[in-house]
Coordinates of C-alpha atoms in Angstrom, one line a residue:
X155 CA 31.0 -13.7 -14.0
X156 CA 28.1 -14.4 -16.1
X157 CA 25.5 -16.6 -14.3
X158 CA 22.8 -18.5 -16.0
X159 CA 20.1 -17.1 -14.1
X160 CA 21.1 -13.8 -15.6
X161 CA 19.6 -15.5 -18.9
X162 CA 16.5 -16.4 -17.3
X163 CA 13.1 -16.1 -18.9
X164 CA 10.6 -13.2 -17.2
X165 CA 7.9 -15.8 -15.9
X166 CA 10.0 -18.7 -14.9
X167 CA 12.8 -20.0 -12.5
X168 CA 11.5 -18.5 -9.5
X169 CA 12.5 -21.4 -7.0
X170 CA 15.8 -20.7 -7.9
X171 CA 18.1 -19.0 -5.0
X172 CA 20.3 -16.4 -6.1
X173 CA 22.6 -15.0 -3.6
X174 CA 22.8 -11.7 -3.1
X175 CA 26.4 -11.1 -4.7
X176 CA 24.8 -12.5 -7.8
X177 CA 21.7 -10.6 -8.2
X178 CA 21.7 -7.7 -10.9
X179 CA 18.9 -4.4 -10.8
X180 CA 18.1 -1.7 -8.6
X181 CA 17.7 -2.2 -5.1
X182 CA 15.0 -1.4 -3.2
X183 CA 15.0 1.3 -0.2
X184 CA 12.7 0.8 2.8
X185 CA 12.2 3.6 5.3
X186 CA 11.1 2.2 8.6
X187 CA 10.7 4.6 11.9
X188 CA 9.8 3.3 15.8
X189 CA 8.7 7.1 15.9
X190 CA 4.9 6.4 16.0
X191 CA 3.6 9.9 15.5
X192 CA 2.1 12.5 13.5
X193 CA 5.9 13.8 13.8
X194 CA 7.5 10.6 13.0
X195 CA 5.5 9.9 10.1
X196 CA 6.3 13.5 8.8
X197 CA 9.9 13.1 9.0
X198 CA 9.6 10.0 7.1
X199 CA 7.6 11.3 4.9
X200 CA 10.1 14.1 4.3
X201 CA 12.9 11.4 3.3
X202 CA 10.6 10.4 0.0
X203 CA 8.7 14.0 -1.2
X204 CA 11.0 14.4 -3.8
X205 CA 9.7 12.0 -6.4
X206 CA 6.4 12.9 -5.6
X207 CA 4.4 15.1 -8.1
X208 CA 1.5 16.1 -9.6
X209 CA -1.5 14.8 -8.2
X210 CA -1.0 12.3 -5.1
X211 CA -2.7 9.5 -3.5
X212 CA -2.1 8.3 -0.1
X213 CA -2.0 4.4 0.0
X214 CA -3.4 3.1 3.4
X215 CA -5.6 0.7 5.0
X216 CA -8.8 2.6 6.7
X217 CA -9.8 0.2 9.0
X218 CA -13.3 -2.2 9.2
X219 CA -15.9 -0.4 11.7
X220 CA -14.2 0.5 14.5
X221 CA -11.1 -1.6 14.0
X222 CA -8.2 -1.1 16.1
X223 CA -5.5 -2.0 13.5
X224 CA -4.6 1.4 11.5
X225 CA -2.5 4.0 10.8
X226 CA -4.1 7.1 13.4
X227 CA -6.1 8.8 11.2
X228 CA -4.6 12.2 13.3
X229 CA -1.2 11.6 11.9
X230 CA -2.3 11.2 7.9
X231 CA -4.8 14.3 9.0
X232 CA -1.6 16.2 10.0
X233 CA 0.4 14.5 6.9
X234 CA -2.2 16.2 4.6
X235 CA -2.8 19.4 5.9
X236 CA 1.0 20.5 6.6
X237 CA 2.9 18.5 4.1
X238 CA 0.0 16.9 1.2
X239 CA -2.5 19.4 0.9
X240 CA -5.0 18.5 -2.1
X241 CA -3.9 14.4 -1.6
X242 CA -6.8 11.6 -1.7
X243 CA -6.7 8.8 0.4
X244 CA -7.0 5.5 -2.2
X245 CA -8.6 2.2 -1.5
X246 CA -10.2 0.1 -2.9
X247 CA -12.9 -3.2 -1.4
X248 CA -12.2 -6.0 0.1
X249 CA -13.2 -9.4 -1.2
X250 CA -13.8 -10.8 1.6
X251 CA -17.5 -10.0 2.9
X252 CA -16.9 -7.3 5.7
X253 CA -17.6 -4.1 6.4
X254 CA -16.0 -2.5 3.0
X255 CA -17.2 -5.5 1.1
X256 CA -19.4 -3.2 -1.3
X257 CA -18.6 0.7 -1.8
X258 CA -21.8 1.2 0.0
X259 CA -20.1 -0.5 2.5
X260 CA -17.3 0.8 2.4
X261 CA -18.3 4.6 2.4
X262 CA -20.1 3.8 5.3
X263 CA -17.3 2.5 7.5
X264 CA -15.0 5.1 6.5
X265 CA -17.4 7.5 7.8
X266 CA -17.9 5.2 11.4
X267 CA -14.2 4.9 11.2
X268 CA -14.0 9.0 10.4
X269 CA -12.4 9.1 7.3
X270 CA -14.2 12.6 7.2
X271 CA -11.4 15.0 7.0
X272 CA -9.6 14.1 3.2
X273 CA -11.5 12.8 0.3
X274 CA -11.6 9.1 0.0
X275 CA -11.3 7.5 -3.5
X276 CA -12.5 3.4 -3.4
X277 CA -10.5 2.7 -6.4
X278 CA -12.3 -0.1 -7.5
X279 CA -15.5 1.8 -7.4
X280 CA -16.4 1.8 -11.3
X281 CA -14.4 -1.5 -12.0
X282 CA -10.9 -2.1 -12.6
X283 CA -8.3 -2.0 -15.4
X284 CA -5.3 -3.5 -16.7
X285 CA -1.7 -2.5 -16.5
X286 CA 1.0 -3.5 -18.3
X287 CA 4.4 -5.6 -15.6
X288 CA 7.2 -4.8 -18.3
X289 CA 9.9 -7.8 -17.4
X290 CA 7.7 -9.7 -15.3
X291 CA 9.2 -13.0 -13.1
X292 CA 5.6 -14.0 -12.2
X293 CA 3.0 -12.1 -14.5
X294 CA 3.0 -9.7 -17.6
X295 CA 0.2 -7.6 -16.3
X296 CA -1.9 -6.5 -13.5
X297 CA -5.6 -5.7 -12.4
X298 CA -6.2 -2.8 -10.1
X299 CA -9.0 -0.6 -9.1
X300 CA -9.5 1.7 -12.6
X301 CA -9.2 5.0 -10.6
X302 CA -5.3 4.2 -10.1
X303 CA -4.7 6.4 -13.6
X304 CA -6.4 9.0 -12.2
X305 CA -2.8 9.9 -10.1
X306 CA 0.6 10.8 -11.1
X307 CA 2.1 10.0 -7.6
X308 CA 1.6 7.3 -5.0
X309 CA 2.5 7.4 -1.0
X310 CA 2.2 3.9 0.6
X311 CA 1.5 3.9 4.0
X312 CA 2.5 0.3 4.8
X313 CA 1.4 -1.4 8.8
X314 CA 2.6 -4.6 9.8
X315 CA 0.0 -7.4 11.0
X316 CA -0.9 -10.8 11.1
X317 CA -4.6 -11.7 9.1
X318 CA -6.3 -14.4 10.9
X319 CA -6.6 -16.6 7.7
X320 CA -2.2 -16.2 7.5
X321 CA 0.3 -18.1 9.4
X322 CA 4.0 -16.8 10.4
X323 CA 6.3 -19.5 11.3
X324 CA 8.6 -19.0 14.0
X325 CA 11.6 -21.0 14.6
X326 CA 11.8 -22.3 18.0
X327 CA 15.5 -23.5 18.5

């Protein structure tokens, strides 16, 4: 049954609800583990390698001096040497002002933080660059830190939290 939000335009019709029965692409796989260890994040890790190649960057959040709220740098240390070896750890500043406000910054908390054992590439170190969304809903292109070319592979390492300056609404009935 042809739908007339099959016809949309890339760019518009966004508040439109489209149930899943209706919706046409590829679907998205998320691998989520409650195994929160170097192990655990190796076996999941061993569900995705196969895509991976040539030269790979790790996707993660490193932390602001001292922070509590990251992946354990022991398991992406054990992540890298047994199953990644020759991988960088990406990131790239914050705009906020912080501890990784400025890559002087930055390089300095990842050190406190000891992000000592893998090389560390702030994306955004020499500026950023554009790349192209092909079939965009929202936007046609994209700026990201200009050291993102530099990789033919990319491992995100995704943590759940709640930013101070974000809300998450919770039914109550």
């Amino acid at each position: 049954m042809a739908c007339d939000h099959m016809q949309t335009v890339p760019g518009t019709g966004g508040e439109a609800y489209v149930p899943m029965s209706e919706r046409a692409g590829a679907e998205s796989t998320v691998y989520f583990t409650r195994d929160l260890s170097a192990e655990g994040l190796r076996k999941i890790f061993e569900r995705v390698k196969a895509g991976m190649t040539g030269k790979v960057a790790i996707k993660l959040h490193t932390g602001e001096q001292n922070g509590p709220n990251i992946i354990s740098r022991p398991w992406v240390k054990s992540l890298i040497e047994t199953d990644l070896p020759g991988a960088t750890v990406v990131e790239t500043n914050t705009f906020y002002k912080g501890d990784r406000y400025t890559t002087e910054q930055h390089r300095k908390t990842l050190e406190v933080n000891g992000w000592t054992f893998c090389p560390v590439d702030i994306m955004d170190e020499d500026g950023v660059t554009t790349f192209p969304v092909e079939g965009g809903k929202w936007f046609h292109e994209m700026h990201v830190g200009k050291n993102l070319s530099n990789y033919d592979s990319l491992f995100v390492l995704t943590h759940f939290k709640g930013h101070a300056m974000g809300v998450l609404g919770v039914p109550l009935w």
